[in-house]
Amino acid sequence: MIDLFDDTYAATRDAADPLRDLRSEFLIPRHDGEPMAYFVGNSLGLQPRGARAYVEEVLRKWEEEGVEGHFTGDAQWMTYHDLVREPLARLVGAEPLEVVAMNTLTVNLHLLMASFYRPTAERPVLLIEAGAFPSDRHAAWSQVRFHGFDPRTDLVEVAPDAPDGTISMDAIARAIVAHRDRLALVLWPGVQYRTGQAFDLAEIARLARDAGAACGFDLAHAVGNVDLSLHDSGADFAVWCHYKYVNAGPGAVAGAFVHARHSRADLPRLAGWWGHDPSSRFRMEPEFVPAPGADGWQLSNPPILAMAPLRASLALFERAGMPALRAKSCSLTGYLEQLIDARLRGMLDVLTPRDPVQRGCQLSLRVHGGRDRGRSLFEFLAARGVLGDWREPDVIRISPTPLYNRHADVLRFARAVEAWSTAA
Ligand SMILES: *Cc1c(COP(=O)(O)O)cnc(C)c1O
């Protein structure tokens, strides 16, 4: 009989992992001299070794060329965002024209709602999930008010309909149908940050379209985590950040998607000079002519230093490919689930859906016995270099990421939980 808790078992699975070499491309933080078991790639992904060289390249170019750095060489700053376009498009399942790296997530959310949330007296409703990430809720709430409508009636929040806090497709469909005559925009997450639930985005976009509404996605917890087919989903827009699973560093430049059917439409938008068609931008004429595609939503010339690490990180996604990453992710998270089911059920409940199709790599674990017990476990783990993250009042999120986590890390977590239960 296989002993899941045996070191040899985890080591054998790691040895058979076709992506095992990628771990050495990352700088793993240490605790008491040993690499951490780092399960917070859903919060801040680790630094790719290659990031430093890309940042230093920008510093050196600036040092040696000053303003000329905008116009010289393959990595010239004028077109720097083009360097990440194709890998980014592959990562989210889009056409190159549909994606752009710019700003930060919440900024992009507002910019794209300016174009795709166009409420009228007949159709003022913005539909989101209850328990959305606060920044998304603030953005949605303030947009409703900004347009002169009342969030108490026109910001509709779909409540979880399962005891674990997840939301069924039926509940989403019922809410969209119930509001169909007044619905302006459906804004939905790809993966819910608290529960780790992944949604069927194509189905949500279809329901929104059938109701005559626009549809946008927040992919903060989905990009670099689950397979995405944004173009085929038919969504109008999507936004995401690059500092979580994409490992591009704290406050990294974010991403945005605008579907190709809007690429040449002169939609209302909040414009800036970097969104102007680059072929005539430097004629410096007063009239705004949008660049085709997602580029037309750019405002400013981008922060090149902040964009540089994204090149290193996307190169690793290119090397691995999402299908292989996703397969390893299912293996790691499945192993975590098996270990919990085998011996930790008396301490932890898995809130994340059991079906791998309905989750990414994260498992959200409710600790039995309330907040104090939960904090006690969380701190016990952290003191042993096992880093998850804490969500009030009693949830620990553990996200084994396929680029740098191993089955051995997952086993280390499970062992530490056992050690805590016998110590406590
Ligand atoms: C991480 C995250 C954010 C963070 O927003 P920033 O603008 O990058 O600070 C917003 N929304 C969701 C759903 C997130 O997971």
PDB file of C-alpha atoms in Angstrom, residues 198-404:
ATOM      1  CA  ALA A 198     -12.914  28.823 -10.909  1.00  0.00           C
ATOM      2  CA  PHE A 199     -15.833  29.785 -13.161  1.00  0.00           C
ATOM      3  CA  ASP A 200     -16.969  28.807 -16.644  1.00  0.00           C
ATOM      4  CA  LEU A 201     -16.208  32.150 -18.258  1.00  0.00           C
ATOM      5  CA  ALA A 202     -17.545  31.317 -21.720  1.00  0.00           C
ATOM      6  CA  GLU A 203     -20.887  30.389 -20.177  1.00  0.00           C
ATOM      7  CA  ILE A 204     -21.050  33.591 -18.117  1.00  0.00           C
ATOM      8  CA  ALA A 205     -20.217  35.684 -21.183  1.00  0.00           C
ATOM      9  CA  ARG A 206     -22.915  33.862 -23.157  1.00  0.00           C
ATOM     10  CA  LEU A 207     -25.526  34.482 -20.467  1.00  0.00           C
ATOM     11  CA  ALA A 208     -24.575  38.170 -20.315  1.00  0.00           C
ATOM     12  CA  ARG A 209     -24.765  38.534 -24.081  1.00  0.00           C
ATOM     13  CA  ASP A 210     -28.156  36.780 -24.218  1.00  0.00           C
ATOM     14  CA  ALA A 211     -29.383  39.325 -21.688  1.00  0.00           C
ATOM     15  CA  GLY A 212     -28.146  42.182 -23.865  1.00  0.00           C
ATOM     16  CA  ALA A 213     -25.426  43.152 -21.384  1.00  0.00           C
ATOM     17  CA  ALA A 214     -21.685  43.653 -21.683  1.00  0.00           C
ATOM     18  CA  CYS A 215     -19.345  41.256 -19.870  1.00  0.00           C
ATOM     19  CA  GLY A 216     -15.945  41.775 -18.254  1.00  0.00           C
ATOM     20  CA  PHE A 217     -13.665  39.529 -16.199  1.00  0.00           C
ATOM     21  CA  ASP A 218     -11.217  40.140 -13.384  1.00  0.00           C
ATOM     22  CA  LEU A 219      -8.530  37.501 -13.842  1.00  0.00           C
ATOM     23  CA  ALA A 220      -6.274  38.466 -10.912  1.00  0.00           C
ATOM     24  CA  HIS A 221      -6.351  34.900  -9.544  1.00  0.00           C
ATOM     25  CA  ALA A 222      -6.853  33.151 -12.879  1.00  0.00           C
ATOM     26  CA  VAL A 223      -4.015  34.362 -15.092  1.00  0.00           C
ATOM     27  CA  GLY A 224      -1.011  32.036 -14.987  1.00  0.00           C
ATOM     28  CA  ASN A 225      -3.130  29.654 -12.905  1.00  0.00           C
ATOM     29  CA  VAL A 226      -5.846  28.186 -15.150  1.00  0.00           C
ATOM     30  CA  ASP A 227      -6.280  27.799 -18.902  1.00  0.00           C
ATOM     31  CA  LEU A 228      -7.919  30.855 -20.385  1.00  0.00           C
ATOM     32  CA  SER A 229      -9.534  31.354 -23.800  1.00  0.00           C
ATOM     33  CA  LEU A 230     -10.500  34.989 -23.601  1.00  0.00           C
ATOM     34  CA  HIS A 231     -11.048  35.519 -27.296  1.00  0.00           C
ATOM     35  CA  ASP A 232     -13.319  32.487 -27.644  1.00  0.00           C
ATOM     36  CA  SER A 233     -15.175  33.338 -24.451  1.00  0.00           C
ATOM     37  CA  GLY A 234     -16.560  36.352 -26.272  1.00  0.00           C
ATOM     38  CA  ALA A 235     -16.100  38.631 -23.249  1.00  0.00           C
ATOM     39  CA  ASP A 236     -15.937  42.340 -24.006  1.00  0.00           C
ATOM     40  CA  PHE A 237     -12.983  42.993 -21.723  1.00  0.00           C
ATOM     41  CA  ALA A 238     -10.787  41.538 -19.006  1.00  0.00           C
ATOM     42  CA  VAL A 239      -8.197  42.882 -16.580  1.00  0.00           C
ATOM     43  CA  TRP A 240      -5.579  41.202 -14.388  1.00  0.00           C
ATOM     44  CA  CYS A 241      -2.414  41.837 -12.415  1.00  0.00           C
ATOM     45  CA  HIS A 242       1.024  40.291 -12.951  1.00  0.00           C
ATOM     46  CA  TYR A 243       2.405  40.117  -9.419  1.00  0.00           C
ATOM     47  CA  LYS A 244       0.432  37.033  -8.295  1.00  0.00           C
ATOM     48  CA  TYR A 245       0.835  33.853 -10.356  1.00  0.00           C
ATOM     49  CA  VAL A 246       2.696  35.671 -13.128  1.00  0.00           C
ATOM     50  CA  ASN A 247       5.665  36.530 -10.853  1.00  0.00           C
ATOM     51  CA  ALA A 248       6.472  39.959 -12.303  1.00  0.00           C
ATOM     52  CA  GLY A 249       7.163  41.615  -8.947  1.00  0.00           C
ATOM     53  CA  PRO A 250       5.395  43.832  -6.402  1.00  0.00           C
ATOM     54  CA  GLY A 251       3.076  46.350  -8.054  1.00  0.00           C
ATOM     55  CA  ALA A 252       4.041  45.021 -11.508  1.00  0.00           C
ATOM     56  CA  VAL A 253       2.475  46.551 -14.607  1.00  0.00           C
ATOM     57  CA  ALA A 254      -0.910  44.872 -15.141  1.00  0.00           C
ATOM     58  CA  GLY A 255      -2.741  43.513 -18.187  1.00  0.00           C
ATOM     59  CA  ALA A 256      -5.926  44.208 -20.107  1.00  0.00           C
ATOM     60  CA  PHE A 257      -7.926  42.530 -22.870  1.00  0.00           C
ATOM     61  CA  VAL A 258     -10.422  44.113 -25.243  1.00  0.00           C
ATOM     62  CA  HIS A 259     -12.162  41.752 -27.639  1.00  0.00           C
ATOM     63  CA  ALA A 260     -11.172  42.071 -31.323  1.00  0.00           C
ATOM     64  CA  ARG A 261     -14.750  42.993 -32.326  1.00  0.00           C
ATOM     65  CA  HIS A 262     -14.128  46.352 -30.584  1.00  0.00           C
ATOM     66  CA  SER A 263     -10.638  46.840 -31.963  1.00  0.00           C
ATOM     67  CA  ARG A 264     -11.565  49.519 -34.460  1.00  0.00           C
ATOM     68  CA  ALA A 265     -14.747  50.764 -32.870  1.00  0.00           C
ATOM     69  CA  ASP A 266     -14.513  54.330 -31.679  1.00  0.00           C
ATOM     70  CA  LEU A 267     -15.893  53.549 -28.234  1.00  0.00           C
ATOM     71  CA  PRO A 268     -16.196  56.256 -25.592  1.00  0.00           C
ATOM     72  CA  ARG A 269     -13.119  56.045 -23.427  1.00  0.00           C
ATOM     73  CA  LEU A 270     -10.838  57.971 -21.112  1.00  0.00           C
ATOM     74  CA  ALA A 271      -7.978  58.766 -23.434  1.00  0.00           C
ATOM     75  CA  GLY A 272      -4.305  59.671 -23.159  1.00  0.00           C
ATOM     76  CA  TRP A 273      -1.509  60.189 -25.666  1.00  0.00           C
ATOM     77  CA  TRP A 274      -0.139  56.633 -25.437  1.00  0.00           C
ATOM     78  CA  GLY A 275      -3.483  55.292 -26.656  1.00  0.00           C
ATOM     79  CA  HIS A 276      -3.197  57.443 -29.771  1.00  0.00           C
ATOM     80  CA  ASP A 277      -2.364  55.635 -33.002  1.00  0.00           C
ATOM     81  CA  PRO A 278       1.452  55.377 -32.824  1.00  0.00           C
ATOM     82  CA  SER A 279       1.849  56.086 -36.543  1.00  0.00           C
ATOM     83  CA  SER A 280       0.715  59.657 -35.975  1.00  0.00           C
ATOM     84  CA  ARG A 281       1.177  60.127 -32.204  1.00  0.00           C
ATOM     85  CA  PHE A 282       4.229  62.327 -32.584  1.00  0.00           C
ATOM     86  CA  ARG A 283       2.595  64.724 -34.970  1.00  0.00           C
ATOM     87  CA  MET A 284       1.257  66.006 -31.667  1.00  0.00           C
ATOM     88  CA  GLU A 285      -2.073  66.985 -33.187  1.00  0.00           C
ATOM     89  CA  PRO A 286      -4.954  67.896 -30.898  1.00  0.00           C
ATOM     90  CA  GLU A 287      -7.435  65.264 -32.091  1.00  0.00           C
ATOM     91  CA  PHE A 288      -7.372  61.767 -30.514  1.00  0.00           C
ATOM     92  CA  VAL A 289      -7.120  58.883 -32.982  1.00  0.00           C
ATOM     93  CA  PRO A 290      -7.224  55.607 -31.037  1.00  0.00           C
ATOM     94  CA  ALA A 291      -4.667  52.917 -31.761  1.00  0.00           C
ATOM     95  CA  PRO A 292      -6.353  49.712 -32.942  1.00  0.00           C
ATOM     96  CA  GLY A 293      -7.014  47.062 -30.321  1.00  0.00           C
ATOM     97  CA  ALA A 294      -6.344  47.112 -26.601  1.00  0.00           C
ATOM     98  CA  ASP A 295      -3.451  49.533 -27.141  1.00  0.00           C
ATOM     99  CA  GLY A 296      -6.008  52.268 -27.699  1.00  0.00           C
ATOM    100  CA  TRP A 297      -6.828  52.232 -23.969  1.00  0.00           C
ATOM    101  CA  GLN A 298      -3.284  53.142 -22.867  1.00  0.00           C
ATOM    102  CA  LEU A 299      -2.913  56.506 -21.198  1.00  0.00           C
ATOM    103  CA  SER A 300       0.713  57.239 -20.436  1.00  0.00           C
ATOM    104  CA  ASN A 301       4.094  56.107 -21.611  1.00  0.00           C
ATOM    105  CA  PRO A 302       4.625  53.009 -19.484  1.00  0.00           C
ATOM    106  CA  PRO A 303       6.934  52.545 -16.447  1.00  0.00           C
ATOM    107  CA  ILE A 304       9.689  50.639 -18.244  1.00  0.00           C
ATOM    108  CA  LEU A 305      11.544  49.600 -15.078  1.00  0.00           C
ATOM    109  CA  ALA A 306       8.356  48.115 -13.664  1.00  0.00           C
ATOM    110  CA  MET A 307       7.616  46.272 -16.900  1.00  0.00           C
ATOM    111  CA  ALA A 308      11.083  44.738 -17.289  1.00  0.00           C
ATOM    112  CA  PRO A 309      10.610  41.755 -14.888  1.00  0.00           C
ATOM    113  CA  LEU A 310       7.486  40.723 -16.790  1.00  0.00           C
ATOM    114  CA  ARG A 311       9.718  39.754 -19.723  1.00  0.00           C
ATOM    115  CA  ALA A 312      11.667  37.306 -17.552  1.00  0.00           C
ATOM    116  CA  SER A 313       8.530  35.849 -16.106  1.00  0.00           C
ATOM    117  CA  LEU A 314       6.659  35.405 -19.380  1.00  0.00           C
ATOM    118  CA  ALA A 315       9.709  33.657 -20.872  1.00  0.00           C
ATOM    119  CA  LEU A 316       9.223  30.923 -18.242  1.00  0.00           C
ATOM    120  CA  PHE A 317       5.529  30.540 -19.094  1.00  0.00           C
ATOM    121  CA  GLU A 318       6.551  30.246 -22.754  1.00  0.00           C
ATOM    122  CA  ARG A 319       9.082  27.559 -21.874  1.00  0.00           C
ATOM    123  CA  ALA A 320       6.642  25.508 -19.801  1.00  0.00           C
ATOM    124  CA  GLY A 321       3.377  26.101 -21.664  1.00  0.00           C
ATOM    125  CA  MET A 322       0.051  26.424 -19.843  1.00  0.00           C
ATOM    126  CA  PRO A 323      -1.125  22.837 -20.552  1.00  0.00           C
ATOM    127  CA  ALA A 324       1.932  21.314 -18.823  1.00  0.00           C
ATOM    128  CA  LEU A 325       1.725  23.837 -15.983  1.00  0.00           C
ATOM    129  CA  ARG A 326      -1.918  23.091 -15.485  1.00  0.00           C
ATOM    130  CA  ALA A 327      -1.270  19.334 -15.435  1.00  0.00           C
ATOM    131  CA  LYS A 328       1.381  19.776 -12.745  1.00  0.00           C
ATOM    132  CA  SER A 329      -0.870  22.154 -10.845  1.00  0.00           C
ATOM    133  CA  CYS A 330      -3.632  19.523 -10.743  1.00  0.00           C
ATOM    134  CA  SER A 331      -1.085  16.987  -9.517  1.00  0.00           C
ATOM    135  CA  LEU A 332       0.190  19.221  -6.681  1.00  0.00           C
ATOM    136  CA  THR A 333      -3.229  20.397  -5.557  1.00  0.00           C
ATOM    137  CA  GLY A 334      -4.672  16.896  -5.908  1.00  0.00           C
ATOM    138  CA  TYR A 335      -1.856  15.597  -3.677  1.00  0.00           C
ATOM    139  CA  LEU A 336      -2.573  18.306  -1.108  1.00  0.00           C
ATOM    140  CA  GLU A 337      -6.218  17.285  -1.112  1.00  0.00           C
ATOM    141  CA  GLN A 338      -5.316  13.588  -0.739  1.00  0.00           C
ATOM    142  CA  LEU A 339      -3.063  14.315   2.229  1.00  0.00           C
ATOM    143  CA  ILE A 340      -5.806  16.343   3.904  1.00  0.00           C
ATOM    144  CA  ASP A 341      -8.393  13.632   3.271  1.00  0.00           C
ATOM    145  CA  ALA A 342      -6.062  10.931   4.577  1.00  0.00           C
ATOM    146  CA  ARG A 343      -5.172  12.458   7.925  1.00  0.00           C
ATOM    147  CA  LEU A 344      -6.138  16.100   8.410  1.00  0.00           C
ATOM    148  CA  ARG A 345      -9.942  16.043   8.131  1.00  0.00           C
ATOM    149  CA  GLY A 346     -10.297  16.465  11.872  1.00  0.00           C
ATOM    150  CA  MET A 347      -8.558  19.857  11.625  1.00  0.00           C
ATOM    151  CA  LEU A 348      -9.298  21.308   8.194  1.00  0.00           C
ATOM    152  CA  ASP A 349     -12.274  21.664   5.853  1.00  0.00           C
ATOM    153  CA  VAL A 350     -11.615  22.238   2.166  1.00  0.00           C
ATOM    154  CA  LEU A 351     -13.822  25.157   1.022  1.00  0.00           C
ATOM    155  CA  THR A 352     -12.583  25.088  -2.578  1.00  0.00           C
ATOM    156  CA  PRO A 353     -14.540  22.901  -5.017  1.00  0.00           C
ATOM    157  CA  ARG A 354     -13.349  19.281  -5.214  1.00  0.00           C
ATOM    158  CA  ASP A 355     -13.738  19.200  -8.993  1.00  0.00           C
ATOM    159  CA  PRO A 356     -10.352  20.262 -10.532  1.00  0.00           C
ATOM    160  CA  VAL A 357     -12.219  21.999 -13.370  1.00  0.00           C
ATOM    161  CA  GLN A 358     -13.757  24.340 -10.805  1.00  0.00           C
ATOM    162  CA  ARG A 359     -10.510  25.418  -9.176  1.00  0.00           C
ATOM    163  CA  GLY A 360      -6.952  26.530  -9.885  1.00  0.00           C
ATOM    164  CA  CYS A 361      -4.055  25.616  -7.618  1.00  0.00           C
ATOM    165  CA  GLN A 362      -5.378  27.213  -4.418  1.00  0.00           C
ATOM    166  CA  LEU A 363      -7.139  25.312  -1.662  1.00  0.00           C
ATOM    167  CA  SER A 364      -8.884  27.463   0.937  1.00  0.00           C
ATOM    168  CA  LEU A 365      -8.834  25.600   4.244  1.00  0.00           C
ATOM    169  CA  ARG A 366     -11.116  26.391   7.151  1.00  0.00           C
ATOM    170  CA  VAL A 367      -9.465  25.532  10.456  1.00  0.00           C
ATOM    171  CA  HIS A 368     -11.781  23.803  12.938  1.00  0.00           C
ATOM    172  CA  GLY A 369     -12.316  25.461  16.293  1.00  0.00           C
ATOM    173  CA  GLY A 370     -12.527  29.133  15.357  1.00  0.00           C
ATOM    174  CA  ARG A 371     -10.205  32.065  14.942  1.00  0.00           C
ATOM    175  CA  ASP A 372      -7.757  31.398  17.764  1.00  0.00           C
ATOM    176  CA  ARG A 373      -7.153  27.814  16.629  1.00  0.00           C
ATOM    177  CA  GLY A 374      -6.737  29.061  13.076  1.00  0.00           C
ATOM    178  CA  ARG A 375      -4.206  31.717  14.059  1.00  0.00           C
ATOM    179  CA  SER A 376      -2.353  29.180  16.173  1.00  0.00           C
ATOM    180  CA  LEU A 377      -1.957  26.867  13.169  1.00  0.00           C
ATOM    181  CA  PHE A 378      -1.053  29.700  10.829  1.00  0.00           C
ATOM    182  CA  GLU A 379       1.686  30.934  13.163  1.00  0.00           C
ATOM    183  CA  PHE A 380       2.945  27.415  13.840  1.00  0.00           C
ATOM    184  CA  LEU A 381       3.352  26.887  10.085  1.00  0.00           C
ATOM    185  CA  ALA A 382       5.042  30.257   9.511  1.00  0.00           C
ATOM    186  CA  ALA A 383       7.525  29.548  12.334  1.00  0.00           C
ATOM    187  CA  ARG A 384       8.550  26.424  10.383  1.00  0.00           C
ATOM    188  CA  GLY A 385       8.970  28.152   7.036  1.00  0.00           C
ATOM    189  CA  VAL A 386       5.618  26.960   5.666  1.00  0.00           C
ATOM    190  CA  LEU A 387       3.981  30.081   4.320  1.00  0.00           C
ATOM    191  CA  GLY A 388       0.303  30.249   3.417  1.00  0.00           C
ATOM    192  CA  ASP A 389      -1.926  33.245   3.863  1.00  0.00           C
ATOM    193  CA  TRP A 390      -4.542  34.132   6.368  1.00  0.00           C
ATOM    194  CA  ARG A 391      -8.111  35.240   5.645  1.00  0.00           C
ATOM    195  CA  GLU A 392     -10.326  36.275   8.548  1.00  0.00           C
ATOM    196  CA  PRO A 393     -11.834  34.716  10.492  1.00  0.00           C
ATOM    197  CA  ASP A 394     -10.510  31.156  10.168  1.00  0.00           C
ATOM    198  CA  VAL A 395      -9.245  30.418   6.656  1.00  0.00           C
ATOM    199  CA  ILE A 396      -5.721  29.571   5.492  1.00  0.00           C
ATOM    200  CA  ARG A 397      -5.145  29.650   1.745  1.00  0.00           C
ATOM    201  CA  ILE A 398      -2.506  27.281   0.376  1.00  0.00           C
ATOM    202  CA  SER A 399      -1.509  27.669  -3.281  1.00  0.00           C
ATOM    203  CA  PRO A 400       1.044  25.183  -4.607  1.00  0.00           C
ATOM    204  CA  THR A 401       2.165  26.787  -7.844  1.00  0.00           C
ATOM    205  CA  PRO A 402       3.536  24.555 -10.576  1.00  0.00           C
ATOM    206  CA  LEU A 403       6.448  26.804 -11.596  1.00  0.00           C
ATOM    207  CA  TYR A 404       8.343  26.461  -8.322  1.00  0.00           C
TER     208      TYR A 404
END
